[in-house]
Amino acid sequence: MKKKIYCIVLTLWLLCTPAWAQEADISQEVELPAGWEEVLDEAPITAEDFKEMTLPDYLGIAARAIQGQLKAPLRLFAKLCGILLLAALAQSLSAQKPGEELTAVLDTVVTLAVFSLCGNTLLDLLEVLRSAIESSRTYLVSFIPVFASALTACGQPGGAALYSGLFFTAATFIANLLCQVMFPLSQMFLAMDATACVGGGLDLSGLAAVLRKWSKWLLGFSATVFTALMTLQGTFTQSADTVALKTGKFLLGSSIPVVGRAVSDAMGGVLAGMKLLKGTAGFAVVAVVVALFAPVLIQCFLYGAVFAAGGMVATATGAGRSAKLFSGLADCVGLYASMAFFFSFVVTSATILMILFGSGG
């Protein structure tokens, strides 16, 4: 008797299912759970706004971002040019008198002045990068459970386990590696470049250049390995999730009499709506990471251009030691940009992969 009553109640409920399942149109606005809204509200732009943006909008945002960061590099470049031009004038006056010691001392003093100006700038830029990484790590701690629940609701429990397991571990490890290992090494490289300012035979700028080159190569190699690993494991887990999801649909369609097909179709409608939520949640972390690291990358580009131009001015004015120092400073900025791009690439690539996996299932 109980079994018959249960079947009648279940049948009546399932008969109502197609009505609300048809209303689950992915083009309509889907209400987000309360726990998700707190995380998504931190994103600087929504997915709906992003879809409506055009190329002029992107160019305008980029122009405003560069314009907002341009004042400090230009001020630094003006100071550097003033120092180098005054040094060239003093050197031309001292060339009328015999003795090379005055020229060497003048070159050392100019190089020290250049390093005192640029060294503080690089240390400040490193702190900006550290703050961006720390903010990203804090956001990921609250975001990953939200996105993992979205993946599970979309029928990707394997992808959720991969994202909250391998990705979270890798992101935490990379953040700690950058903050605790790479940042001190960057400061050490900057100190090696400072040896170009002193006289005598001590000059470690060449060693610093080689170490920076290998550091950039290791960052690129690590990003490639991580992306390949996430792609392979994501493909395997998605295959298992797809088989399990299709098996569940088949069992619902074949085991429940009369309305089994309707339940299977309703399940597809619900999954379509959940995939929209998954894309919305995934876009949030991409927007947050871009908003945090885009200013850092812009500053690295601007200061790299300033140091490259400073090196050309130093070469033109005959300040050979300063030109070598500018080359090392430009390499330091390039290393900062590599670290910023490495961390942001790891986060965004893993999230985009999870969004793409299961989108067509």
PDB file of N, CA and C in Angstrom, residues 133 137 140 144 166-177 226 343 346-347:
ATOM      1  N   ILE A 133      49.118  39.331  -5.096  1.00  0.00           N
ATOM      2  CA  ILE A 133      49.118  37.882  -4.890  1.00  0.00           C
ATOM      3  C   ILE A 133      48.401  37.521  -3.593  1.00  0.00           C
ATOM      4  N   ARG A 137      45.032  35.258  -3.274  1.00  0.00           N
ATOM      5  CA  ARG A 137      44.964  34.057  -2.453  1.00  0.00           C
ATOM      6  C   ARG A 137      43.801  34.129  -1.466  1.00  0.00           C
ATOM      7  N   LEU A 140      40.609  33.495  -3.397  1.00  0.00           N
ATOM      8  CA  LEU A 140      40.459  32.106  -3.819  1.00  0.00           C
ATOM      9  C   LEU A 140      39.979  31.213  -2.681  1.00  0.00           C
ATOM     10  N   ILE A 144      36.817  29.199  -4.175  1.00  0.00           N
ATOM     11  CA  ILE A 144      36.931  27.813  -4.625  1.00  0.00           C
ATOM     12  C   ILE A 144      35.771  26.948  -4.138  1.00  0.00           C
ATOM     13  N   LEU A 166      43.646  19.698  -6.666  1.00  0.00           N
ATOM     14  CA  LEU A 166      44.906  19.999  -7.346  1.00  0.00           C
ATOM     15  C   LEU A 166      45.093  21.496  -7.545  1.00  0.00           C
ATOM     16  N   PHE A 167      44.058  22.167  -8.047  1.00  0.00           N
ATOM     17  CA  PHE A 167      44.209  23.589  -8.333  1.00  0.00           C
ATOM     18  C   PHE A 167      44.439  24.396  -7.053  1.00  0.00           C
ATOM     19  N   PHE A 168      43.643  24.146  -6.014  1.00  0.00           N
ATOM     20  CA  PHE A 168      43.801  24.913  -4.780  1.00  0.00           C
ATOM     21  C   PHE A 168      45.183  24.685  -4.177  1.00  0.00           C
ATOM     22  N   THR A 169      45.642  23.437  -4.191  1.00  0.00           N
ATOM     23  CA  THR A 169      46.973  23.138  -3.662  1.00  0.00           C
ATOM     24  C   THR A 169      48.053  23.841  -4.484  1.00  0.00           C
ATOM     25  N   ALA A 170      47.910  23.770  -5.819  1.00  0.00           N
ATOM     26  CA  ALA A 170      48.909  24.401  -6.686  1.00  0.00           C
ATOM     27  C   ALA A 170      48.907  25.921  -6.525  1.00  0.00           C
ATOM     28  N   ALA A 171      47.720  26.530  -6.454  1.00  0.00           N
ATOM     29  CA  ALA A 171      47.645  27.982  -6.313  1.00  0.00           C
ATOM     30  C   ALA A 171      48.254  28.440  -4.992  1.00  0.00           C
ATOM     31  N   THR A 172      47.969  27.710  -3.917  1.00  0.00           N
ATOM     32  CA  THR A 172      48.548  28.062  -2.619  1.00  0.00           C
ATOM     33  C   THR A 172      50.063  27.889  -2.626  1.00  0.00           C
ATOM     34  N   PHE A 173      50.522  26.797  -3.225  1.00  0.00           N
ATOM     35  CA  PHE A 173      51.963  26.546  -3.296  1.00  0.00           C
ATOM     36  C   PHE A 173      52.667  27.612  -4.127  1.00  0.00           C
ATOM     37  N   ILE A 174      52.072  27.992  -5.255  1.00  0.00           N
ATOM     38  CA  ILE A 174      52.687  28.993  -6.120  1.00  0.00           C
ATOM     39  C   ILE A 174      52.742  30.342  -5.415  1.00  0.00           C
ATOM     40  N   ALA A 175      51.654  30.700  -4.718  1.00  0.00           N
ATOM     41  CA  ALA A 175      51.647  31.980  -4.001  1.00  0.00           C
ATOM     42  C   ALA A 175      52.732  32.005  -2.921  1.00  0.00           C
ATOM     43  N   ASN A 176      52.856  30.906  -2.169  1.00  0.00           N
ATOM     44  CA  ASN A 176      53.900  30.841  -1.143  1.00  0.00           C
ATOM     45  C   ASN A 176      55.291  30.853  -1.765  1.00  0.00           C
ATOM     46  N   LEU A 177      55.452  30.159  -2.893  1.00  0.00           N
ATOM     47  CA  LEU A 177      56.752  30.121  -3.560  1.00  0.00           C
ATOM     48  C   LEU A 177      57.167  31.506  -4.038  1.00  0.00           C
ATOM     49  N   PHE A 226      51.791  22.866 -15.605  1.00  0.00           N
ATOM     50  CA  PHE A 226      50.546  22.933 -14.845  1.00  0.00           C
ATOM     51  C   PHE A 226      49.332  22.907 -15.771  1.00  0.00           C
ATOM     52  N   PHE A 343      51.282  33.779 -12.125  1.00  0.00           N
ATOM     53  CA  PHE A 343      50.235  33.482 -11.147  1.00  0.00           C
ATOM     54  C   PHE A 343      48.848  33.726 -11.741  1.00  0.00           C
ATOM     55  N   VAL A 346      47.927  30.917 -14.202  1.00  0.00           N
ATOM     56  CA  VAL A 346      47.558  29.660 -13.551  1.00  0.00           C
ATOM     57  C   VAL A 346      46.108  29.706 -13.076  1.00  0.00           C
ATOM     58  N   VAL A 347      45.715  30.807 -12.456  1.00  0.00           N
ATOM     59  CA  VAL A 347      44.348  30.916 -11.924  1.00  0.00           C
ATOM     60  C   VAL A 347      43.323  30.975 -13.050  1.00  0.00           C
TER      61      VAL A 347
END
